[in-house]
Amino acid sequence: EAGVAQSPRYKIIEKRQSVAFWCNPISGHATLYWYQQILGQGPKLLIQFQNNGVVDDSQLPKDRFSAERLKGVDSTLKIQPAKLEDSAVYLCASSLGKGTAGSPLHFGNGTRLTVT
Amino acid sequence: QKEVEQDPGPLSVPEGAIVSLNCTYSNSAFQYFMWYRQYSRKGPELLMYTYSSGNKEDGRFTAQVDKSSKYISLFIRDSQPSDSATYLCALNSGAGSYQLTFGKGTKLSVIP
């Protein structure tokens, strides 16, 4: 089975610019997640979608971050305007079910964002 | 106190050694315990998961959970250079909560 696809792999922008990341989950996976992984830290959940709907966005900085999942498949995560502290790897993951131990998360290889 | 504590290492061992990786947690609501392996510049991949206290074995890997001490471990027997990666513990409370709380990860190097 094809894995979770993300693009771009790397992005360098200046602070106050905007940036967008794209994710294509594994076919048939209803649940999609965006995680932020700062260097030396574990991934932190930003937003979780179940099909088209948002399940959890409690840790998404909504003043600058937005995400959408069109037609319950692909998703984009946008940052506008970017801050220096947004430098991180942005990981997309998908799962068949609701992401508990019985329905593991499959991660993409991430987009490494550097904000200068 | 952070919800999940994990020593970031780095940990360097010779090939063939037994490796012990650990996490402690403070929230007794956690019910599911997972270990993810993350190679450099790759996404995490699920290695092991357990639900209850006790041991679970899969090949060279053993996951151990002690809920009374709020302590989880991953043991790797006969470690190989291909085991060199960062190992992340991840915890979930279940009961309708789908969020995983990750540790910082321990970077392991297995020297040939």
PDB file of N, CA and C in Angstrom, chain A residues 68-109:
ATOM      1  N   GLU A  68      -7.543  22.534   6.143  1.00  0.00           N
ATOM      2  CA  GLU A  68      -8.783  22.047   5.569  1.00  0.00           C
ATOM      3  C   GLU A  68      -8.553  20.673   4.964  1.00  0.00           C
ATOM      4  N   ARG A  69      -9.645  19.938   4.863  1.00  0.00           N
ATOM      5  CA  ARG A  69      -9.579  18.618   4.251  1.00  0.00           C
ATOM      6  C   ARG A  69     -10.752  18.537   3.272  1.00  0.00           C
ATOM      7  N   LEU A  70     -10.408  18.655   2.017  1.00  0.00           N
ATOM      8  CA  LEU A  70     -11.417  18.703   0.984  1.00  0.00           C
ATOM      9  C   LEU A  70     -11.869  17.297   0.606  1.00  0.00           C
ATOM     10  N   LYS A  71     -13.182  17.106   0.539  1.00  0.00           N
ATOM     11  CA  LYS A  71     -13.777  15.848   0.093  1.00  0.00           C
ATOM     12  C   LYS A  71     -13.285  14.656   0.910  1.00  0.00           C
ATOM     13  N   GLY A  72     -12.838  14.929   2.131  1.00  0.00           N
ATOM     14  CA  GLY A  72     -12.435  13.837   3.011  1.00  0.00           C
ATOM     15  C   GLY A  72     -11.194  13.095   2.585  1.00  0.00           C
ATOM     16  N   VAL A  73     -10.377  13.698   1.719  1.00  0.00           N
ATOM     17  CA  VAL A  73      -9.165  13.010   1.248  1.00  0.00           C
ATOM     18  C   VAL A  73      -7.951  13.878   1.566  1.00  0.00           C
ATOM     19  N   ASP A  74      -7.486  14.648   0.569  1.00  0.00           N
ATOM     20  CA  ASP A  74      -6.295  15.470   0.745  1.00  0.00           C
ATOM     21  C   ASP A  74      -6.529  16.566   1.775  1.00  0.00           C
ATOM     22  N   SER A  75      -5.417  17.049   2.326  1.00  0.00           N
ATOM     23  CA  SER A  75      -5.501  18.134   3.295  1.00  0.00           C
ATOM     24  C   SER A  75      -4.375  19.135   3.068  1.00  0.00           C
ATOM     25  N   THR A  76      -4.642  20.378   3.399  1.00  0.00           N
ATOM     26  CA  THR A  76      -3.597  21.400   3.390  1.00  0.00           C
ATOM     27  C   THR A  76      -3.551  22.084   4.751  1.00  0.00           C
ATOM     28  N   LEU A  77      -2.354  22.422   5.171  1.00  0.00           N
ATOM     29  CA  LEU A  77      -2.118  23.176   6.396  1.00  0.00           C
ATOM     30  C   LEU A  77      -1.427  24.474   5.987  1.00  0.00           C
ATOM     31  N   LYS A  78      -1.938  25.592   6.458  1.00  0.00           N
ATOM     32  CA  LYS A  78      -1.381  26.884   6.082  1.00  0.00           C
ATOM     33  C   LYS A  78      -0.951  27.650   7.321  1.00  0.00           C
ATOM     34  N   ILE A  79       0.121  28.408   7.171  1.00  0.00           N
ATOM     35  CA  ILE A  79       0.589  29.293   8.226  1.00  0.00           C
ATOM     36  C   ILE A  79       0.698  30.693   7.621  1.00  0.00           C
ATOM     37  N   GLN A  80       0.021  31.653   8.270  1.00  0.00           N
ATOM     38  CA  GLN A  80       0.047  33.024   7.761  1.00  0.00           C
ATOM     39  C   GLN A  80      -0.290  34.000   8.882  1.00  0.00           C
ATOM     40  N   PRO A  81       0.629  34.850   9.311  1.00  0.00           N
ATOM     41  CA  PRO A  81       2.030  34.937   8.913  1.00  0.00           C
ATOM     42  C   PRO A  81       2.900  34.018   9.765  1.00  0.00           C
ATOM     43  N   ALA A  82       4.012  33.566   9.215  1.00  0.00           N
ATOM     44  CA  ALA A  82       4.901  32.667   9.944  1.00  0.00           C
ATOM     45  C   ALA A  82       5.751  33.436  10.953  1.00  0.00           C
ATOM     46  N   LYS A  83       6.062  32.748  12.056  1.00  0.00           N
ATOM     47  CA  LYS A  83       6.960  33.278  13.078  1.00  0.00           C
ATOM     48  C   LYS A  83       8.189  32.369  13.169  1.00  0.00           C
ATOM     49  N   LEU A  84       9.239  32.907  13.767  1.00  0.00           N
ATOM     50  CA  LEU A  84      10.470  32.117  13.903  1.00  0.00           C
ATOM     51  C   LEU A  84      10.209  30.796  14.617  1.00  0.00           C
ATOM     52  N   GLU A  85       9.328  30.835  15.641  1.00  0.00           N
ATOM     53  CA  GLU A  85       9.072  29.626  16.440  1.00  0.00           C
ATOM     54  C   GLU A  85       8.255  28.567  15.704  1.00  0.00           C
ATOM     55  N   ASP A  86       7.838  28.878  14.487  1.00  0.00           N
ATOM     56  CA  ASP A  86       7.131  27.877  13.681  1.00  0.00           C
ATOM     57  C   ASP A  86       8.096  26.931  12.975  1.00  0.00           C
ATOM     58  N   SER A  87       9.382  27.198  13.069  1.00  0.00           N
ATOM     59  CA  SER A  87      10.376  26.301  12.465  1.00  0.00           C
ATOM     60  C   SER A  87      10.250  24.928  13.110  1.00  0.00           C
ATOM     61  N   ALA A  88       9.967  23.921  12.283  1.00  0.00           N
ATOM     62  CA  ALA A  88       9.670  22.580  12.787  1.00  0.00           C
ATOM     63  C   ALA A  88       9.468  21.660  11.596  1.00  0.00           C
ATOM     64  N   VAL A  89       9.274  20.386  11.901  1.00  0.00           N
ATOM     65  CA  VAL A  89       8.819  19.431  10.890  1.00  0.00           C
ATOM     66  C   VAL A  89       7.318  19.256  11.068  1.00  0.00           C
ATOM     67  N   TYR A  90       6.591  19.393   9.996  1.00  0.00           N
ATOM     68  CA  TYR A  90       5.137  19.230  10.035  1.00  0.00           C
ATOM     69  C   TYR A  90       4.797  17.866   9.447  1.00  0.00           C
ATOM     70  N   LEU A  91       4.282  17.020  10.306  1.00  0.00           N
ATOM     71  CA  LEU A  91       3.993  15.631   9.959  1.00  0.00           C
ATOM     72  C   LEU A  91       2.499  15.447   9.730  1.00  0.00           C
ATOM     73  N   CYS A  92       2.177  14.776   8.662  1.00  0.00           N
ATOM     74  CA  CYS A  92       0.802  14.373   8.411  1.00  0.00           C
ATOM     75  C   CYS A  92       0.705  12.877   8.712  1.00  0.00           C
ATOM     76  N   ALA A  93      -0.387  12.458   9.285  1.00  0.00           N
ATOM     77  CA  ALA A  93      -0.611  11.041   9.567  1.00  0.00           C
ATOM     78  C   ALA A  93      -2.048  10.698   9.236  1.00  0.00           C
ATOM     79  N   SER A  94      -2.290   9.429   8.980  1.00  0.00           N
ATOM     80  CA  SER A  94      -3.666   8.978   8.763  1.00  0.00           C
ATOM     81  C   SER A  94      -3.876   7.645   9.454  1.00  0.00           C
ATOM     82  N   SER A  95      -5.111   7.345   9.745  1.00  0.00           N
ATOM     83  CA  SER A  95      -5.465   6.060  10.337  1.00  0.00           C
ATOM     84  C   SER A  95      -6.816   5.619   9.802  1.00  0.00           C
ATOM     85  N   LEU A  96      -6.994   4.295   9.817  1.00  0.00           N
ATOM     86  CA  LEU A  96      -8.229   3.728   9.288  1.00  0.00           C
ATOM     87  C   LEU A  96      -9.405   4.108  10.181  1.00  0.00           C
ATOM     88  N   GLY A  97      -9.194   3.968  11.484  1.00  0.00           N
ATOM     89  CA  GLY A  97     -10.232   4.284  12.450  1.00  0.00           C
ATOM     90  C   GLY A  97      -9.880   5.545  13.193  1.00  0.00           C
ATOM     91  N   LYS A  98     -10.146   5.526  14.484  1.00  0.00           N
ATOM     92  CA  LYS A  98     -10.050   6.747  15.262  1.00  0.00           C
ATOM     93  C   LYS A  98      -8.711   6.931  15.953  1.00  0.00           C
ATOM     94  N   GLY A  99      -7.703   6.169  15.596  1.00  0.00           N
ATOM     95  CA  GLY A  99      -6.360   6.449  16.075  1.00  0.00           C
ATOM     96  C   GLY A  99      -6.030   5.950  17.449  1.00  0.00           C
ATOM     97  N   THR A 100      -6.798   5.017  17.987  1.00  0.00           N
ATOM     98  CA  THR A 100      -6.375   4.405  19.248  1.00  0.00           C
ATOM     99  C   THR A 100      -5.404   3.269  18.915  1.00  0.00           C
ATOM    100  N   ALA A 101      -5.006   2.528  19.898  1.00  0.00           N
ATOM    101  CA  ALA A 101      -3.984   1.513  19.689  1.00  0.00           C
ATOM    102  C   ALA A 101      -4.397   0.493  18.641  1.00  0.00           C
ATOM    103  N   GLY A 102      -5.673   0.256  18.508  1.00  0.00           N
ATOM    104  CA  GLY A 102      -6.126  -0.736  17.539  1.00  0.00           C
ATOM    105  C   GLY A 102      -6.169  -0.220  16.123  1.00  0.00           C
ATOM    106  N   SER A 103      -5.940   1.047  15.954  1.00  0.00           N
ATOM    107  CA  SER A 103      -5.990   1.669  14.631  1.00  0.00           C
ATOM    108  C   SER A 103      -4.812   2.624  14.541  1.00  0.00           C
ATOM    109  N   PRO A 104      -3.615   2.068  14.303  1.00  0.00           N
ATOM    110  CA  PRO A 104      -2.409   2.884  14.440  1.00  0.00           C
ATOM    111  C   PRO A 104      -2.304   4.005  13.416  1.00  0.00           C
ATOM    112  N   LEU A 105      -1.553   5.014  13.791  1.00  0.00           N
ATOM    113  CA  LEU A 105      -1.277   6.133  12.901  1.00  0.00           C
ATOM    114  C   LEU A 105      -0.147   5.761  11.938  1.00  0.00           C
ATOM    115  N   HIS A 106      -0.314   6.152  10.687  1.00  0.00           N
ATOM    116  CA  HIS A 106       0.730   6.007   9.676  1.00  0.00           C
ATOM    117  C   HIS A 106       1.189   7.416   9.318  1.00  0.00           C
ATOM    118  N   PHE A 107       2.461   7.686   9.536  1.00  0.00           N
ATOM    119  CA  PHE A 107       2.995   9.024   9.316  1.00  0.00           C
ATOM    120  C   PHE A 107       3.645   9.153   7.940  1.00  0.00           C
ATOM    121  N   GLY A 108       3.553  10.348   7.379  1.00  0.00           N
ATOM    122  CA  GLY A 108       4.370  10.713   6.238  1.00  0.00           C
ATOM    123  C   GLY A 108       5.757  11.128   6.705  1.00  0.00           C
ATOM    124  N   ASN A 109       6.629  11.489   5.769  1.00  0.00           N
ATOM    125  CA  ASN A 109       8.002  11.869   6.128  1.00  0.00           C
ATOM    126  C   ASN A 109       8.139  13.338   6.502  1.00  0.00           C
TER     127      ASN A 109
END
